[in-house]
mmCIF file of C-alpha atoms in Angstrom:
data_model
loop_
_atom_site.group_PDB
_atom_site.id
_atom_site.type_symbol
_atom_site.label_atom_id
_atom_site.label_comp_id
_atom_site.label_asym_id
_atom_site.label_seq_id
_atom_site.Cartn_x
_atom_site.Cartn_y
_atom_site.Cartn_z
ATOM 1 C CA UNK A 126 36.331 -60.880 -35.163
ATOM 2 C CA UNK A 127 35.559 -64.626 -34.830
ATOM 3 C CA UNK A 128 36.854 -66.821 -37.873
ATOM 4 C CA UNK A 129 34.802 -66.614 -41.294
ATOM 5 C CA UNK A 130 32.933 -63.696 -40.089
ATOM 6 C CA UNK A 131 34.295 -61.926 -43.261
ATOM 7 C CA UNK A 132 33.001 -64.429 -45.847
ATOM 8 C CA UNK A 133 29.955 -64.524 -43.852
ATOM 9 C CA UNK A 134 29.230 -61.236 -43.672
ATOM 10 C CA UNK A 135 29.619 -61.286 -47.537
ATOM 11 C CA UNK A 136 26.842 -63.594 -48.045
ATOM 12 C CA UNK A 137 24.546 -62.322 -45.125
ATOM 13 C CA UNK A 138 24.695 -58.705 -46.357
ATOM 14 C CA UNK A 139 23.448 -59.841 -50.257
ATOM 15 C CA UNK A 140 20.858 -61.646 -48.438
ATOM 16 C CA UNK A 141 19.700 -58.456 -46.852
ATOM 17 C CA UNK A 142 19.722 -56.468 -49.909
ATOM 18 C CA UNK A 143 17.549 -58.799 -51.523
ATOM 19 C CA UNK A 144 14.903 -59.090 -48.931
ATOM 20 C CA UNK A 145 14.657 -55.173 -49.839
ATOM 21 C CA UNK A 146 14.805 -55.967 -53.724
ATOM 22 C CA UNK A 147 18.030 -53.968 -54.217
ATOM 23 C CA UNK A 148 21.300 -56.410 -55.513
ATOM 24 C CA UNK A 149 25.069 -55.434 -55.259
ATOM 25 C CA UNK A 150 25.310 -52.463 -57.672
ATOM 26 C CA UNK A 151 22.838 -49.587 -55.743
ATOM 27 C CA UNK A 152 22.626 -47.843 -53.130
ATOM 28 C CA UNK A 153 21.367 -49.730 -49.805
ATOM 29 C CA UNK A 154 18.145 -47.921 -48.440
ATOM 30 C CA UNK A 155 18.498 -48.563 -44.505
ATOM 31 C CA UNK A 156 14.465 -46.874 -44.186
ATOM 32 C CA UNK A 157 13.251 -49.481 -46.393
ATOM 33 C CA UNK A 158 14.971 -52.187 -44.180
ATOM 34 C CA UNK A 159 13.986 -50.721 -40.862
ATOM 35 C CA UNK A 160 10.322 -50.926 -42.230
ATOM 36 C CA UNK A 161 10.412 -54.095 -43.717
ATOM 37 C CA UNK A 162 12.076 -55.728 -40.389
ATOM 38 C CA UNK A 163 9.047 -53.654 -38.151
ATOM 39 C CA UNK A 164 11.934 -51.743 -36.546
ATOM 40 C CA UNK A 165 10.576 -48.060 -35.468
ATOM 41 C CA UNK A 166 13.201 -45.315 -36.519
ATOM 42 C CA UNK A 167 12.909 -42.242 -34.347
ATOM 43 C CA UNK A 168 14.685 -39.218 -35.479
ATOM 44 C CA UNK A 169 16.151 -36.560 -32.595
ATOM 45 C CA UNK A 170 14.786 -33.446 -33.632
ATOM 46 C CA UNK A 171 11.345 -34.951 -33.229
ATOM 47 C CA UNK A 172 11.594 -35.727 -29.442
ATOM 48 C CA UNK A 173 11.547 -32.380 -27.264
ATOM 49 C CA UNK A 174 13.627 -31.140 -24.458
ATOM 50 C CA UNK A 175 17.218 -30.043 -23.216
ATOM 51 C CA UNK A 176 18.649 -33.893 -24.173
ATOM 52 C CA UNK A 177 17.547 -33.434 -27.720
ATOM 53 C CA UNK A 178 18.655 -29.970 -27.955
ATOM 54 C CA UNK A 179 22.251 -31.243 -26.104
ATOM 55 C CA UNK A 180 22.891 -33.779 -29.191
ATOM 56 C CA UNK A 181 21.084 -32.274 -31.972
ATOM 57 C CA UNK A 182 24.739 -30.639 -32.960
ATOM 58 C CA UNK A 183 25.976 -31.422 -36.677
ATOM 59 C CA UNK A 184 29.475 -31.789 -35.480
ATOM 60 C CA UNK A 185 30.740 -32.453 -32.091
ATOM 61 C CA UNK A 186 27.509 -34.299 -30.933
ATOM 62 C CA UNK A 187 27.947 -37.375 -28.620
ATOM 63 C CA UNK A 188 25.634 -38.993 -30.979
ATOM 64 C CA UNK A 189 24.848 -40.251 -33.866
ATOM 65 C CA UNK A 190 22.389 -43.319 -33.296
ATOM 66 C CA UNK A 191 20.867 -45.620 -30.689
ATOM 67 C CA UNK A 192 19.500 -49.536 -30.818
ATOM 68 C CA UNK A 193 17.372 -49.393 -28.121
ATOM 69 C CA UNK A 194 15.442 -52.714 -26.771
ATOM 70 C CA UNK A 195 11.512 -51.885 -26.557
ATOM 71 C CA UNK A 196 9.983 -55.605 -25.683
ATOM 72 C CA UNK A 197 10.466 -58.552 -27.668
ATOM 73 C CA UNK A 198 12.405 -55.656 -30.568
ATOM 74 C CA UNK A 199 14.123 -52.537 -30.919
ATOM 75 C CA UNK A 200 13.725 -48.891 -31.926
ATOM 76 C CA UNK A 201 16.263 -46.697 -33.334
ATOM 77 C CA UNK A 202 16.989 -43.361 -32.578
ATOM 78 C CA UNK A 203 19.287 -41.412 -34.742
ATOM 79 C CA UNK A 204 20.802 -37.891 -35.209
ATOM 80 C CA UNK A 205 19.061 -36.289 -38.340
ATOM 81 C CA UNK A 206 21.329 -33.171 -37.630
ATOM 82 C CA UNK A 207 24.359 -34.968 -39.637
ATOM 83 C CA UNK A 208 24.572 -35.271 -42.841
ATOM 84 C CA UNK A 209 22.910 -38.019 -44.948
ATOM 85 C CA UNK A 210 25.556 -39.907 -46.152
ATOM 86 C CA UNK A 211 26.655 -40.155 -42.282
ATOM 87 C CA UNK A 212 23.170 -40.757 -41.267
ATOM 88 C CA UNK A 213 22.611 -44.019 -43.189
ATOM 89 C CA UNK A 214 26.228 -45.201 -42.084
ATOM 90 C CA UNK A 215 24.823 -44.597 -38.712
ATOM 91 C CA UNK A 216 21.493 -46.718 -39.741
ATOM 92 C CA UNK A 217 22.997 -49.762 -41.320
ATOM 93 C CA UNK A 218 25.734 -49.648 -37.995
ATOM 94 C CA UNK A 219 22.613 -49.814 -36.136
ATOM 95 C CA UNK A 220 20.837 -52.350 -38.337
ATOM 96 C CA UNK A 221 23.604 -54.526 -38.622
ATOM 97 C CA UNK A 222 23.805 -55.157 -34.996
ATOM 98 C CA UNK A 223 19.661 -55.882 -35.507
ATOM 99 C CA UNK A 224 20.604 -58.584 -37.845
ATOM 100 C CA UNK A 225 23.331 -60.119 -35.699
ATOM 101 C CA UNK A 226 20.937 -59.997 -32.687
ATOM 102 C CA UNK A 227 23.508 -57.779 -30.673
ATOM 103 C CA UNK A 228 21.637 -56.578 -27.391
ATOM 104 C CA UNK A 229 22.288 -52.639 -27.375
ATOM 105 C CA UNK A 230 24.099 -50.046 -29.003
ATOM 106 C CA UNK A 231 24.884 -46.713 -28.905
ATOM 107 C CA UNK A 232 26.773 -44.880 -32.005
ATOM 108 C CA UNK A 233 29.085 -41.915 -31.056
ATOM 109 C CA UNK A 234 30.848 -39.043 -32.992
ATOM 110 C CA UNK A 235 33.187 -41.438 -35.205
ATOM 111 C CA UNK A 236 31.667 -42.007 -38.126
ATOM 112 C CA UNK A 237 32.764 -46.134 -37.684
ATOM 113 C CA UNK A 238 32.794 -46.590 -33.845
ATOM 114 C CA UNK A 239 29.960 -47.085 -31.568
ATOM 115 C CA UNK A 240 29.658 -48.136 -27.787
ATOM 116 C CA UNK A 241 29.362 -51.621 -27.778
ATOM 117 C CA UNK A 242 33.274 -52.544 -28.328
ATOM 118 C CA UNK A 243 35.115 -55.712 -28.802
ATOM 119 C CA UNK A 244 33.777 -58.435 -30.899
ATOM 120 C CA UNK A 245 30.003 -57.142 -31.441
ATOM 121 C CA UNK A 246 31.391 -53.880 -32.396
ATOM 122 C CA UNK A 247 34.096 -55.230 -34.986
ATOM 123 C CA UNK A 248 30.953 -57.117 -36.425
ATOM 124 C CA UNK A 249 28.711 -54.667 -36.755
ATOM 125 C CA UNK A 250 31.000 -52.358 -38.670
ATOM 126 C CA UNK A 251 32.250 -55.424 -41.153
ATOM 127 C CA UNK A 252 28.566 -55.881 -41.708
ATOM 128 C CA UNK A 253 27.384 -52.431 -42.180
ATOM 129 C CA UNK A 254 30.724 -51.626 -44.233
ATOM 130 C CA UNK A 255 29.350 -54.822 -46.689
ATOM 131 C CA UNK A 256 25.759 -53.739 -46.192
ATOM 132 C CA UNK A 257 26.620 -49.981 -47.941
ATOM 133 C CA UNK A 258 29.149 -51.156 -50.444
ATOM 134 C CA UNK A 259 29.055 -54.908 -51.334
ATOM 135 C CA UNK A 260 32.071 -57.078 -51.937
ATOM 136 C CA UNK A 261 30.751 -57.717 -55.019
ATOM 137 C CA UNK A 262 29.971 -53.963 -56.034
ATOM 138 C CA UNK A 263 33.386 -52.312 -54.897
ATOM 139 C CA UNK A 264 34.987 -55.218 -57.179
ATOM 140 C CA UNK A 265 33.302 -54.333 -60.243
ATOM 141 C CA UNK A 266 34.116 -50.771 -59.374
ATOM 142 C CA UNK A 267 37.655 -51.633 -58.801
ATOM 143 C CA UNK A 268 37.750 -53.406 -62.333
ATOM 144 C CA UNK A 269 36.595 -49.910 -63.898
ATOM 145 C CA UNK A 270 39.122 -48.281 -62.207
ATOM 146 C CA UNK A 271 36.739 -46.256 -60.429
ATOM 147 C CA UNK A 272 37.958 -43.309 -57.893
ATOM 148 C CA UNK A 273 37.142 -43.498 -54.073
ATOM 149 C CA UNK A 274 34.499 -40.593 -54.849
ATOM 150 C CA UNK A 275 32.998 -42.197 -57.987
ATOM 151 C CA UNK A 276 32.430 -45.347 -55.303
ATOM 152 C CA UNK A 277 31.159 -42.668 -52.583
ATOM 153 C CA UNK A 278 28.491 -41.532 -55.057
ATOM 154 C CA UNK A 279 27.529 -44.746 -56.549
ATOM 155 C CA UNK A 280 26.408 -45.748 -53.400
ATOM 156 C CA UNK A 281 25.595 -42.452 -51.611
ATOM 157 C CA UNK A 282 27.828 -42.759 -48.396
ATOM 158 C CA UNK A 283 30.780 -40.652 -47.123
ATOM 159 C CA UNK A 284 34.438 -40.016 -48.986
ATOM 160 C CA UNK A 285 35.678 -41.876 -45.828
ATOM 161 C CA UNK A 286 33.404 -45.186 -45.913
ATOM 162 C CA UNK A 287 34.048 -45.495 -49.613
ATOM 163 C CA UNK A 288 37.605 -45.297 -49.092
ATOM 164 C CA UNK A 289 37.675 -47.856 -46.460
ATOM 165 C CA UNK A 290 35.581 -50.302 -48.455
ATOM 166 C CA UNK A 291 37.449 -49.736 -51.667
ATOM 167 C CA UNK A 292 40.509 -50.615 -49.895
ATOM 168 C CA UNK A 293 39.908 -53.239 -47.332
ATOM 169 C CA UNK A 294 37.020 -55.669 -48.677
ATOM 170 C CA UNK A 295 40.152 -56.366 -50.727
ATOM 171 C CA UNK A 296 38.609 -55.991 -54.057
ATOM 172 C CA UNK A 297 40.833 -53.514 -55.380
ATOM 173 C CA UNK A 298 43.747 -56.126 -54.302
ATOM 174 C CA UNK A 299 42.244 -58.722 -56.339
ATOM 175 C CA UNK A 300 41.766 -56.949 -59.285
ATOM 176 C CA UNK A 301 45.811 -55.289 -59.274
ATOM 177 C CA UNK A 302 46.617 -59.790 -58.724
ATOM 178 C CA UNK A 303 44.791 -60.682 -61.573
ATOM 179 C CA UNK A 304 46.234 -58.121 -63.671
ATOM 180 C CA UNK A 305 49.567 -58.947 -62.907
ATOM 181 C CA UNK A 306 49.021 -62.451 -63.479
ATOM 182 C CA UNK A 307 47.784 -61.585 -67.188
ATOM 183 C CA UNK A 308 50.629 -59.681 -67.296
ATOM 184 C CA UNK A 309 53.234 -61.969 -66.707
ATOM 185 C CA UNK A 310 51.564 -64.467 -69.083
ATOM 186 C CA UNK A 311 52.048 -62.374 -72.056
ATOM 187 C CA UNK A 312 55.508 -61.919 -71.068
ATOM 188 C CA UNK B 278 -19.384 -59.269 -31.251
ATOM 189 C CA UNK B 279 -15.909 -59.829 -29.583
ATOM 190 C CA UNK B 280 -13.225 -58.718 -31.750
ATOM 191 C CA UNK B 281 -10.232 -61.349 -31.791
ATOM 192 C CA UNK B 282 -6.940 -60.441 -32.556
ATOM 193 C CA UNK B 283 -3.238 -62.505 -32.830
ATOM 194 C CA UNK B 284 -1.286 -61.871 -29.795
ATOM 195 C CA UNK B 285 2.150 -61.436 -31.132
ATOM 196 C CA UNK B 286 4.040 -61.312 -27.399
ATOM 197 C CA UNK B 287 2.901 -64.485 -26.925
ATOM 198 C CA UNK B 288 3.368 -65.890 -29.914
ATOM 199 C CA UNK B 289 7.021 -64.437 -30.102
ATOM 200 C CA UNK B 290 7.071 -65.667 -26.399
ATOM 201 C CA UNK B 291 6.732 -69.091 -28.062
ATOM 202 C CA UNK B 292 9.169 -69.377 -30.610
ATOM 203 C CA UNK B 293 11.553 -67.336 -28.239
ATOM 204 C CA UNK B 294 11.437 -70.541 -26.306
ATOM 205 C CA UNK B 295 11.483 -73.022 -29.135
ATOM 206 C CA UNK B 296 14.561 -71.151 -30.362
ATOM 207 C CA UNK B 297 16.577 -71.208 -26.720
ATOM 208 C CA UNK B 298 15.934 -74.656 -26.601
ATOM 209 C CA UNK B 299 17.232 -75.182 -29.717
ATOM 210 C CA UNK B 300 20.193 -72.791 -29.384
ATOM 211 C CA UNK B 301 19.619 -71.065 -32.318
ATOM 212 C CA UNK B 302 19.737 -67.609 -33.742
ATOM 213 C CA UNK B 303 16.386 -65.838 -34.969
ATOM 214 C CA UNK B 304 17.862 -65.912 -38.469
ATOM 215 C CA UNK B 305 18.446 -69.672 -38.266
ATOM 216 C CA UNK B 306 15.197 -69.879 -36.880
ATOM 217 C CA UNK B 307 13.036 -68.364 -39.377
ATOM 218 C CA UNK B 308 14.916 -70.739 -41.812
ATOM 219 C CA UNK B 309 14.197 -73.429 -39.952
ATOM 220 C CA UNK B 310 10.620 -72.870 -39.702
ATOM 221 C CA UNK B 311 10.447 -71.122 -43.429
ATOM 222 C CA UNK B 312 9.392 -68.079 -42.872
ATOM 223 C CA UNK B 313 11.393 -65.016 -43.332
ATOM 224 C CA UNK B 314 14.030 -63.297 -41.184
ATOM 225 C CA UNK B 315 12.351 -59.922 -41.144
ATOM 226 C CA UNK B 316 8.781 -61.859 -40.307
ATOM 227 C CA UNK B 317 10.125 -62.953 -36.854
ATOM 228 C CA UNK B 318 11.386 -59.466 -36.539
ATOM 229 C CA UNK B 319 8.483 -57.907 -37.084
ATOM 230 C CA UNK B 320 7.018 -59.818 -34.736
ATOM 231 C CA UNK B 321 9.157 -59.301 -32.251
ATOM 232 C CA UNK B 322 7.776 -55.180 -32.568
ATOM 233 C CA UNK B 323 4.507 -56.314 -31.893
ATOM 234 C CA UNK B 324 3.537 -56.391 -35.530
ATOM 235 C CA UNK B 325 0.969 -58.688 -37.254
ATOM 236 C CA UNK B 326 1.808 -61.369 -39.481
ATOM 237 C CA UNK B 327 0.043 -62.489 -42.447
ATOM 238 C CA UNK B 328 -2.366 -65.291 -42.658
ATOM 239 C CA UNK B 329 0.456 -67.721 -44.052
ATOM 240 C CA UNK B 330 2.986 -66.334 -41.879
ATOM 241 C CA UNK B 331 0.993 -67.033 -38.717
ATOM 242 C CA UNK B 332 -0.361 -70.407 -40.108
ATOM 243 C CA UNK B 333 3.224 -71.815 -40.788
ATOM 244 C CA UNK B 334 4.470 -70.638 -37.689
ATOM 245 C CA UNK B 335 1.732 -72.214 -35.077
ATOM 246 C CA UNK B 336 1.727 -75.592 -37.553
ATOM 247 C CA UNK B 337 5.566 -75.165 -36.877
ATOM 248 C CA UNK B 338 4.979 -74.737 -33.241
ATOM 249 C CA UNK B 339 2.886 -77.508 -33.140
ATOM 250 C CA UNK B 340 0.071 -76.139 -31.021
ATOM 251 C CA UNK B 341 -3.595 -74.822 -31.905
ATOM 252 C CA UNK B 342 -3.548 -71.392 -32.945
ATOM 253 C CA UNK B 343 -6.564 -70.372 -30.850
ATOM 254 C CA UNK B 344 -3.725 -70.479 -28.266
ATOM 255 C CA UNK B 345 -2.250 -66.827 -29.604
ATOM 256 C CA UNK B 346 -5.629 -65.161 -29.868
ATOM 257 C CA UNK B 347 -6.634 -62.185 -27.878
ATOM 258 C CA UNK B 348 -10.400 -61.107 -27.929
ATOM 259 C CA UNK B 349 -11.184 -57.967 -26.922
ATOM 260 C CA UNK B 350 -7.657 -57.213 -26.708
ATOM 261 C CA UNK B 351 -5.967 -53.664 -27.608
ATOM 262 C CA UNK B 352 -2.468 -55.569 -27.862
ATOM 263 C CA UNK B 353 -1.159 -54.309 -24.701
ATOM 264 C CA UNK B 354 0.469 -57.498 -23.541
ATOM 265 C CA UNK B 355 3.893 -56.502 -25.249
ATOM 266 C CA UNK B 356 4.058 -54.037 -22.850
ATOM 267 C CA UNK B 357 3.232 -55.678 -19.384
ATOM 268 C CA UNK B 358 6.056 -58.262 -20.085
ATOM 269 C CA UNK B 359 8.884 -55.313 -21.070
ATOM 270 C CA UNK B 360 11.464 -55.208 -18.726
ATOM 271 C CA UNK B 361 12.258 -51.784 -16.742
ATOM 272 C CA UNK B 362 14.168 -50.481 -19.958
ATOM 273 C CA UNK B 363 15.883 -47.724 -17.973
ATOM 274 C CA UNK B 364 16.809 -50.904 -15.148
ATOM 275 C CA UNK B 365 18.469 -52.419 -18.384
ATOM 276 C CA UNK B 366 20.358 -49.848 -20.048
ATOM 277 C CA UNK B 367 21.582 -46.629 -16.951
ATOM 278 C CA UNK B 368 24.193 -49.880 -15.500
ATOM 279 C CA UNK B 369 25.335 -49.972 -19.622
ATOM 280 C CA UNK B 370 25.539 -46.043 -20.094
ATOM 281 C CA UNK B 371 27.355 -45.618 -16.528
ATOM 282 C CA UNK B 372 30.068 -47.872 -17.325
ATOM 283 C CA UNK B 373 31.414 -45.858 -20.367
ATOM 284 C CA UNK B 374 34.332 -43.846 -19.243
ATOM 285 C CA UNK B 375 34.447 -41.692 -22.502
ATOM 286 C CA UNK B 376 30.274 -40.195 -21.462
ATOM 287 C CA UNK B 377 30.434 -37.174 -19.403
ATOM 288 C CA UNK B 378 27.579 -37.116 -16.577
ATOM 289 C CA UNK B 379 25.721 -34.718 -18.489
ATOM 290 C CA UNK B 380 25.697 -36.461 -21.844
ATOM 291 C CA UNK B 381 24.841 -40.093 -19.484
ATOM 292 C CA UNK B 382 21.724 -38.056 -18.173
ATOM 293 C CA UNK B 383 20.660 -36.635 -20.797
ATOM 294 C CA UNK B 384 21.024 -40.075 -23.056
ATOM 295 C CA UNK B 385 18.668 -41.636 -20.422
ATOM 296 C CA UNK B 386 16.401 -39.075 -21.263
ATOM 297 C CA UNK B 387 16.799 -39.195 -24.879
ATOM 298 C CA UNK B 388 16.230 -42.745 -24.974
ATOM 299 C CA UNK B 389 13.439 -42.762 -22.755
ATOM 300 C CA UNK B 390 11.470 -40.146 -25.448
ATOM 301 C CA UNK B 391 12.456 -42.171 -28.162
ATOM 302 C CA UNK B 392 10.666 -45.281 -26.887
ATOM 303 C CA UNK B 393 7.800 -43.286 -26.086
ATOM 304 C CA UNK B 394 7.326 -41.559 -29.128
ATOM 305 C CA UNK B 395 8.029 -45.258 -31.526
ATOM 306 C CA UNK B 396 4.896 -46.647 -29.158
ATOM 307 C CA UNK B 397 2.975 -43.311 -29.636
ATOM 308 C CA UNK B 398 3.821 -43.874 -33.570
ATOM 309 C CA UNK B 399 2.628 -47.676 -32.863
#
């Protein structure tokens, strides 16, 4: 990931929420983005034929999303077979790579891998990890002490995402440093 | 009496242009010219823009806006310029080691229906 993607990221994915009118603290609606960015979401089970039928699996299936390039935009095709939580990780994946102009993308059975590797790929899941729980947000809920699932439900995505944001946007760290440093200073 | 309509290819054509020439990112661009991000965007899927969208952007531009008018057009412009999308993507799909044969075939197909069903949604 290229220098000061991080602290860009954090700024670029508040930006996003408020185009859509939601700020740090709810739940990111990826539909509401799609539609406001013109970007046509296609779900799986509404195309027909042996291809749907071979990826429209709830677990196991190849995949989970595509960014495809349709003239001067995209559409996005996703599995509507997994669950809900997984299906808007898939979405803001997706989306994120819309916003960083990335030129295709395909998202497979991990939940936080798609086919794009290297650089665009680390991007895309910073991005979408900021996108579904904000810097901002998972510090506030680190501050209230708030369990991995309390974060997962506040802001409707998977155990595993939660965890992953609780833990590595670092705001849980912060919050444990500045409690030790009040700490000490009382002692 | 003729209908006339914006031509969004070519006016995304246009600031495509401006914004290789410039080097710079569609996000930077929309700032630039002060419109929005998702504006450009939407353009780019052959949506409309609004009055003050379009007006900003051609004064932007610098040229007459009469330039990006159709008449008597059903929009279909967006499509003659697309690029063979299948030409574009079966080199990407091939090259993954972890796809079997069967799931790189029937991708191609899923893919193909999904563009064809977001321009049947329109």
């Amino acid at each position: 990931m290229r220098r000061g993607f991080k602290a860009e990221a954090r700024r670029l994915a508040l930006e996003l929420r408020a185009e859509i009118g939601t700020d740090a603290y709810a739940p990111f609606d990826p539909y509401a983005f799609a539609s406001e960015y013109g970007v046509p979401v296609v779900q799986l089970s509404a195309l027909d034929g042996a291809a749907r039928d071979h990826f429209l699996k709830a677990d196991g299936s190849a995949l989970s999303g595509a960014l495809i390039p349709h003239g001067g935009g995209v559409v996005i095709l996703e599995n509507d077979a997994q669950p809900q939580t997984r299906r808007r990780t898939t979405m803001c994946h997706e989306l994120a790579h819309v916003v960083l102009e990335h030129q295709f993308g395909l998202s497979f059975s991990d939940e936080r891998k798609c086919g794009l590797g290297g650089d665009q790929e680390a991007e895309a899941d910073w991005l979408s990890g900021e996108i579904l729980i904000p810097y901002d947000g998972a510090f506030r809920l680190a501050r209230a002490n708030a369990t991995d699932e309390q974060a997962a439900d506040a802001y409707e995505v998977s155990l595993a995402v939660a965890r992953w944001r609780m833990n590595q946007s670092g705001a849980r760290k912060v919050v444990q440093r500045t409690r030790a440093k009040w700490a000490n200073a009382y002692h | 009496m003729a209908k006339t309509t914006i031509n969004t290819a070519a006016l995304h054509s246009a600031l495509d242009a401006a914004r290789q020439e410039r080097g710079l990112s569609w996000r930077a661009l929309a700032g630039e010219i002060g419109v929005s991000p998702s504006l450009l965007s939407r353009l780019g899927n052959g949506l409309k823009p609004d009055t003050d969208g379009f007006a900003t952007i051609v004064a932007w531009l610098r040229l007459p806006a009469e330039q990006f008018f159709d008449r008597d057009s059903d929009n279909s412009s967006a499509d003659s310029r697309e690029p063979d999308l299948m030409a574009q993507l079966a080199p990407l799909l091939r090259a993954r080691k972890d796809l079997s044969e069967t799931d790189v075939k029937y991708l191609e197909q899923v893919i193909g229906l999904a563009v064809g069903h977001a321009r049947a949604q329109g």
